[in-house]
Tab-separated table of C-alpha atoms in Angstrom:
chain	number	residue	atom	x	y	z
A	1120	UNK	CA	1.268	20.876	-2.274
A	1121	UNK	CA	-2.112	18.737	-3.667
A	1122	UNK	CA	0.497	15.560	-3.016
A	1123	UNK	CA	-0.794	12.275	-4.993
A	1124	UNK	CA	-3.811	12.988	-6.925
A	1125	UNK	CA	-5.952	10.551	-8.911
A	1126	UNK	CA	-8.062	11.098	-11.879
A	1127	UNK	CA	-11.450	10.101	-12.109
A	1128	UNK	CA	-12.680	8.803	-8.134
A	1129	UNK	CA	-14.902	6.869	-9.802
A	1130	UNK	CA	-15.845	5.259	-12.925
A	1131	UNK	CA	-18.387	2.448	-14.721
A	1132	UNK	CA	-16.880	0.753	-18.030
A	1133	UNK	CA	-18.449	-2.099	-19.555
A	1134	UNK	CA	-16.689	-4.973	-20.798
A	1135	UNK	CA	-14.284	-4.559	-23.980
A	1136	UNK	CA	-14.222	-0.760	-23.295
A	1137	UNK	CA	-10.926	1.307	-22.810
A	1138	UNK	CA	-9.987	4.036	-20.404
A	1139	UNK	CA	-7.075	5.870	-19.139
A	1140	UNK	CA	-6.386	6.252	-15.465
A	1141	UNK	CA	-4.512	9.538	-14.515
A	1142	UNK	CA	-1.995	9.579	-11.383
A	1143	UNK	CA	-0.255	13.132	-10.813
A	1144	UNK	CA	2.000	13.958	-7.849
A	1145	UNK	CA	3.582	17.721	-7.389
A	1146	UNK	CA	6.493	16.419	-4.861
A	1147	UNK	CA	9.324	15.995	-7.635
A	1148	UNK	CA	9.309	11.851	-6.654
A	1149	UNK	CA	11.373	9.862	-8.992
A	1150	UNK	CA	9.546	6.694	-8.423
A	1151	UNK	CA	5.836	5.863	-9.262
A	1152	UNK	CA	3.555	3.411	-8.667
A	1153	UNK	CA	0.136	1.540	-9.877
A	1154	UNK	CA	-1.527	-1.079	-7.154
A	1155	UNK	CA	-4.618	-2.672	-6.970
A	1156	UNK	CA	-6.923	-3.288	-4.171
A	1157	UNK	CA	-9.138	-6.207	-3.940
A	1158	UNK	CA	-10.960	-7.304	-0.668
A	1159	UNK	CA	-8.881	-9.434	1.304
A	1160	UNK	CA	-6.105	-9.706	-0.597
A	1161	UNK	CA	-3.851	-6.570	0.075
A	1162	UNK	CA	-2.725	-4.217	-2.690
A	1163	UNK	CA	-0.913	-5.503	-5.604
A	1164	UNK	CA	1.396	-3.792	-7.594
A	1165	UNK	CA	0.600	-3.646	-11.319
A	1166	UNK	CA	3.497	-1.674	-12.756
A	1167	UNK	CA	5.968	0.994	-11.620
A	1168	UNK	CA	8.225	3.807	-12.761
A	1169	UNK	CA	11.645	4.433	-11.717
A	1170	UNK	CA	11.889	7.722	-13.630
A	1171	UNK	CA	10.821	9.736	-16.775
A	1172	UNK	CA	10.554	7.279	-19.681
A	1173	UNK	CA	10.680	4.249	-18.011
A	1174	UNK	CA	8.464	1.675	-16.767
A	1175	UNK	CA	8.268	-2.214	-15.606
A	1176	UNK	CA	5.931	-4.696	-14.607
A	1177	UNK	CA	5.115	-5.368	-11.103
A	1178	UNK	CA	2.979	-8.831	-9.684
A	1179	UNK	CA	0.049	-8.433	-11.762
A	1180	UNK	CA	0.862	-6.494	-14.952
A	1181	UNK	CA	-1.475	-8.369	-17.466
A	1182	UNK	CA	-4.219	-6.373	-19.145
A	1183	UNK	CA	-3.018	-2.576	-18.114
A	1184	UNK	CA	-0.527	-1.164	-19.762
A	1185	UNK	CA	1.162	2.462	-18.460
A	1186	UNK	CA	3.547	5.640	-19.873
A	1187	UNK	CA	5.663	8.028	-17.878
A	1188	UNK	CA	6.216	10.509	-20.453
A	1189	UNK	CA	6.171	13.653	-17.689
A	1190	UNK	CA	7.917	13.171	-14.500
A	1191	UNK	CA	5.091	14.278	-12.866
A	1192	UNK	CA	2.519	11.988	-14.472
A	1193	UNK	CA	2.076	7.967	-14.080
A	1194	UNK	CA	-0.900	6.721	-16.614
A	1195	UNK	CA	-2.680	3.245	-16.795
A	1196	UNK	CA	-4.264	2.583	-19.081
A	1197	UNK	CA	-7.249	-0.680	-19.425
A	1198	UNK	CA	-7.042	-1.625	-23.527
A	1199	UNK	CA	-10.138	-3.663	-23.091
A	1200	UNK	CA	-11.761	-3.781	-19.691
A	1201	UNK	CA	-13.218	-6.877	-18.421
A	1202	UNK	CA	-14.939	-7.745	-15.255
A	1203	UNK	CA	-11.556	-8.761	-13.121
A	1204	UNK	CA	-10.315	-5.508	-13.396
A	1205	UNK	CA	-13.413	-4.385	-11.023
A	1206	UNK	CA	-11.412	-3.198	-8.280
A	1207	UNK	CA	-9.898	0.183	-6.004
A	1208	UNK	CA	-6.958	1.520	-8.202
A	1209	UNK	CA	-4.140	3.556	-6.111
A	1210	UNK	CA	-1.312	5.628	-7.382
A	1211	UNK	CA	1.482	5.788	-4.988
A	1212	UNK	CA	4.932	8.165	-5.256
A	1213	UNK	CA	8.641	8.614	-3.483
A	1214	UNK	CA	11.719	9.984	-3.928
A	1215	UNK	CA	14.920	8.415	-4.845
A	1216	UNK	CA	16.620	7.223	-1.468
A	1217	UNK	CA	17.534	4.405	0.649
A	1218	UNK	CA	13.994	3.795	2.030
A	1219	UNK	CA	10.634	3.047	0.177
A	1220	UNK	CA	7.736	5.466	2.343
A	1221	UNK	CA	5.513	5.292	-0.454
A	1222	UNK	CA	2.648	8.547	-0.808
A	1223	UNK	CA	-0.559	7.223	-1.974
A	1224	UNK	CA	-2.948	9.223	-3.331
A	1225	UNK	CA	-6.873	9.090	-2.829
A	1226	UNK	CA	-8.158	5.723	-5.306
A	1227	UNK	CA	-9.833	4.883	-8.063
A	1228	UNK	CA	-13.156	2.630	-8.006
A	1229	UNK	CA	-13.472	0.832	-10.919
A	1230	UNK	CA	-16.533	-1.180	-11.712
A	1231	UNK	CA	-16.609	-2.801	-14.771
A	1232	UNK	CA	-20.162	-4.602	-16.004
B	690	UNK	CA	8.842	-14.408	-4.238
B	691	UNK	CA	8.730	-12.482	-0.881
B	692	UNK	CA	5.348	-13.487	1.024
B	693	UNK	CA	4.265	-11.489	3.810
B	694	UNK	CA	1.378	-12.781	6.262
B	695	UNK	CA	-0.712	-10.273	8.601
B	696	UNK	CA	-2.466	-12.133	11.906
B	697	UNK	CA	-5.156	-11.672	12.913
B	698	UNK	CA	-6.889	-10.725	9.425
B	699	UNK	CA	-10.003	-9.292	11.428
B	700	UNK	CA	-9.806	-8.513	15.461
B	701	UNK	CA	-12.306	-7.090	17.045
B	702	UNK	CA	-11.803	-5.754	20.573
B	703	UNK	CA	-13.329	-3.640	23.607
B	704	UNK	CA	-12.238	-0.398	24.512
B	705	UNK	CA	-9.176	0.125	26.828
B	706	UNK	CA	-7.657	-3.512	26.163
B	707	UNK	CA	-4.420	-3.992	24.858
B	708	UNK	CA	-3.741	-6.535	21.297
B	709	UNK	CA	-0.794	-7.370	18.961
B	710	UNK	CA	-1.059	-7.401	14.851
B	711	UNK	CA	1.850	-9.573	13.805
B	712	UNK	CA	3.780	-9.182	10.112
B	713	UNK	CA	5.544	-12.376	9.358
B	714	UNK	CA	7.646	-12.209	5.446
B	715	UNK	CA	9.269	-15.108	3.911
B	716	UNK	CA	12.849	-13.613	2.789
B	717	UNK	CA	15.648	-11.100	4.320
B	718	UNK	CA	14.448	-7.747	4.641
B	719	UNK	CA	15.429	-4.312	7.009
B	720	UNK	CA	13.084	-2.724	6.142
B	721	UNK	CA	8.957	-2.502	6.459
B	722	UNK	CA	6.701	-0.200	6.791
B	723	UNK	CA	2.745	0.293	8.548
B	724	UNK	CA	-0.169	1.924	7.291
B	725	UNK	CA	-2.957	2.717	8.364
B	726	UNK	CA	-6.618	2.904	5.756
B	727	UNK	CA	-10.318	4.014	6.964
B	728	UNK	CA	-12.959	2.714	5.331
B	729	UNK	CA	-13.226	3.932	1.628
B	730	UNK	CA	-9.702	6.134	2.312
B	731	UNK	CA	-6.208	5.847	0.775
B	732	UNK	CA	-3.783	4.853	2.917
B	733	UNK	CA	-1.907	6.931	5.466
B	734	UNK	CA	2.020	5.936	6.464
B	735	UNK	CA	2.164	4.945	10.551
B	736	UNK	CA	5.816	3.594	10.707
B	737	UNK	CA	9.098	3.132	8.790
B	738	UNK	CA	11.290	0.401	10.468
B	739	UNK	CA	14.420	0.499	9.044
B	740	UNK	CA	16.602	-2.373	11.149
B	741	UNK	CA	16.893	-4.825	13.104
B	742	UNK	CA	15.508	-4.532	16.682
B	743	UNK	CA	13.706	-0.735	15.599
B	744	UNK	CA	10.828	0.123	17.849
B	745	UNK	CA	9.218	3.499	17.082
B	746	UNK	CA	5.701	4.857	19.079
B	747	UNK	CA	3.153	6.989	18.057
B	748	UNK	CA	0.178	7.213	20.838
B	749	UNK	CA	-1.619	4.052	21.550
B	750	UNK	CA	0.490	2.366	18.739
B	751	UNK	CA	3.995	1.173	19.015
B	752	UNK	CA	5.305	-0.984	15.967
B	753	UNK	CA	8.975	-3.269	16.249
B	754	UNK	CA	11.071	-5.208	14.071
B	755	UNK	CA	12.634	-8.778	14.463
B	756	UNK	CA	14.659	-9.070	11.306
B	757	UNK	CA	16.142	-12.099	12.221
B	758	UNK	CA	12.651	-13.844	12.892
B	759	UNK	CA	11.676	-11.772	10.174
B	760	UNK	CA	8.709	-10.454	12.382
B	761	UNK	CA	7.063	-6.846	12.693
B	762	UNK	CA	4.333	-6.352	15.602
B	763	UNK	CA	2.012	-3.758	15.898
B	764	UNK	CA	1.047	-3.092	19.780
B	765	UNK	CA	-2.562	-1.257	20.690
B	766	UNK	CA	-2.221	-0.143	23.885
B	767	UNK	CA	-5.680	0.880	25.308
B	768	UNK	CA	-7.571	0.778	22.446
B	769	UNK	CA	-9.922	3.639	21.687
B	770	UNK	CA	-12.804	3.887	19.019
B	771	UNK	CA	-10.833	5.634	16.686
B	772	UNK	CA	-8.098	3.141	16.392
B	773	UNK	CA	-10.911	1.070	13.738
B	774	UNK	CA	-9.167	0.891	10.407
B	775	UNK	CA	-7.325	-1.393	8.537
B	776	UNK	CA	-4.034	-1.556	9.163
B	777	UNK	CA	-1.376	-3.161	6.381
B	778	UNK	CA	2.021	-4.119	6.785
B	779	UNK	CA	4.477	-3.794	3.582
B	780	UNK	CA	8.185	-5.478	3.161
B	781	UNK	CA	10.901	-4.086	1.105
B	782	UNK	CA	12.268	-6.763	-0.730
B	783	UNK	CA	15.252	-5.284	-1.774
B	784	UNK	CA	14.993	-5.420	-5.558
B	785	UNK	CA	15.674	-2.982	-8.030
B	786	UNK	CA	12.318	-0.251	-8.147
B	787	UNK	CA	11.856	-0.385	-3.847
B	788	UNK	CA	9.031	-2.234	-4.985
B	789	UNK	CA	7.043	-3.125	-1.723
B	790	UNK	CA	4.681	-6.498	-1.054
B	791	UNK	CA	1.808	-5.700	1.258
B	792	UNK	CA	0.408	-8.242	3.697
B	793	UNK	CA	-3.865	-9.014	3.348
B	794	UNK	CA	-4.366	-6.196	6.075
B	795	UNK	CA	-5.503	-6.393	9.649
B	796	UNK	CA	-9.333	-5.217	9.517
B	797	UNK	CA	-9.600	-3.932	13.463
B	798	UNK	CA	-12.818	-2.984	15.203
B	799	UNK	CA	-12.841	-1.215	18.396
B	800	UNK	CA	-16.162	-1.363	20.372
B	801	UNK	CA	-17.145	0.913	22.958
């Protein structure tokens, strides 16, 4: 099993540009997860899945927006990135249960100019 | 809104002493979790606390729960090199999604 896996590791977007960030996880996990890491301030979550078709915001939703159209996938997306968005993007997964052991997978580092 | 405070935010310590990380959270929780991250890494699960009074081990580390002071400590017993990370404790807060609130992270150093 690859686990939690992130697509791109890296990427350089200058401001008002879009992308997509990819988040794919082979373990059959229900729930899904988008955080942000800046320094010294912990990870934040940005939005979440609790299945298929559904999503919700987290603490800092504004400016991403994400789609859960496979069960295995979890995409955010940046509509127009701006410089506050610079930061370490991380995917996390579990399954359905009683306790919340999130998987993370490896990051994204965003830099945007 | 569920706050939850990591102490010391950076410690650095010698080799073979013993130190405490302690995870304080603002509302009624059973459950929080440690992880561990290295430098430019993802993060890695350590413990799963699940109630009141829980102590699990794992090596040099041993992590507890104090729901009703609604504390979590991480112990280092002996600390060795490889112990340098950043360690994070996260709170369940209950709500619908298991959504989890981290703390800022403990950024330890271990020096030989």
């Amino acid at each position: 099993n690859a686990g939690v896996t992130q697509t791109p590791k890296f990427r350089v977007l200058k401001t008002g540009q879009s992308m997509t960030l990819l988040c794919a996880q082979d373990m059959n996990h229900e729930y899904m997860y988008w955080y942000r890491q800046d320094p010294g301030m912990g990870l934040r979550l940005i939005h979440y899945s609790v299945g298929e078709g559904t999503t919700a915001k987290g603490e800092v939703p504004d400016g991403y927006n994400v789609s859960r159209l496979k069960k295995q996938n979890f995409l955010l997306g940046l509509e127009s990135a701006a410089p506050s968005q610079t930061s370490v993007y991380f995917c996390a997964s579990k399954p359905r249960g009683w306790y919340n052991e999130q998987f993370f997978g490896p990051g994204t580092r965003l830099t945007v100019l | 809104e569920l706050k939850v405070e990591q102490n010391p935010l950076f410690l650095s310590m010698q080799e073979g002493k013993n130190y405490t990380i302690y995870c304080n959270y603002s509302t009624t929780s059973d459950r929080l979790y440690w992880y561990r991250q290295d430098p430019g890494k993802s993060l890695e699960s350590l413990f799963v606390l699940l109630s009141n009074g829980a102590v699990k081990q794992e090596g040099r580390l041993m992590a507890s729960l104090d729901t009703k002071a609604r504390l979590s400590t991480l112990h280092i017993t002996a600390a060795v090199h490889d112990l340098s990370a950043t360690y994070f404790c996260a709170v369940d807060s209950l709500t619908s999604g298991s959504r989890l609130t981290f703390g800022e992270g403990t950024q330890l150093t271990v020096n030989p």
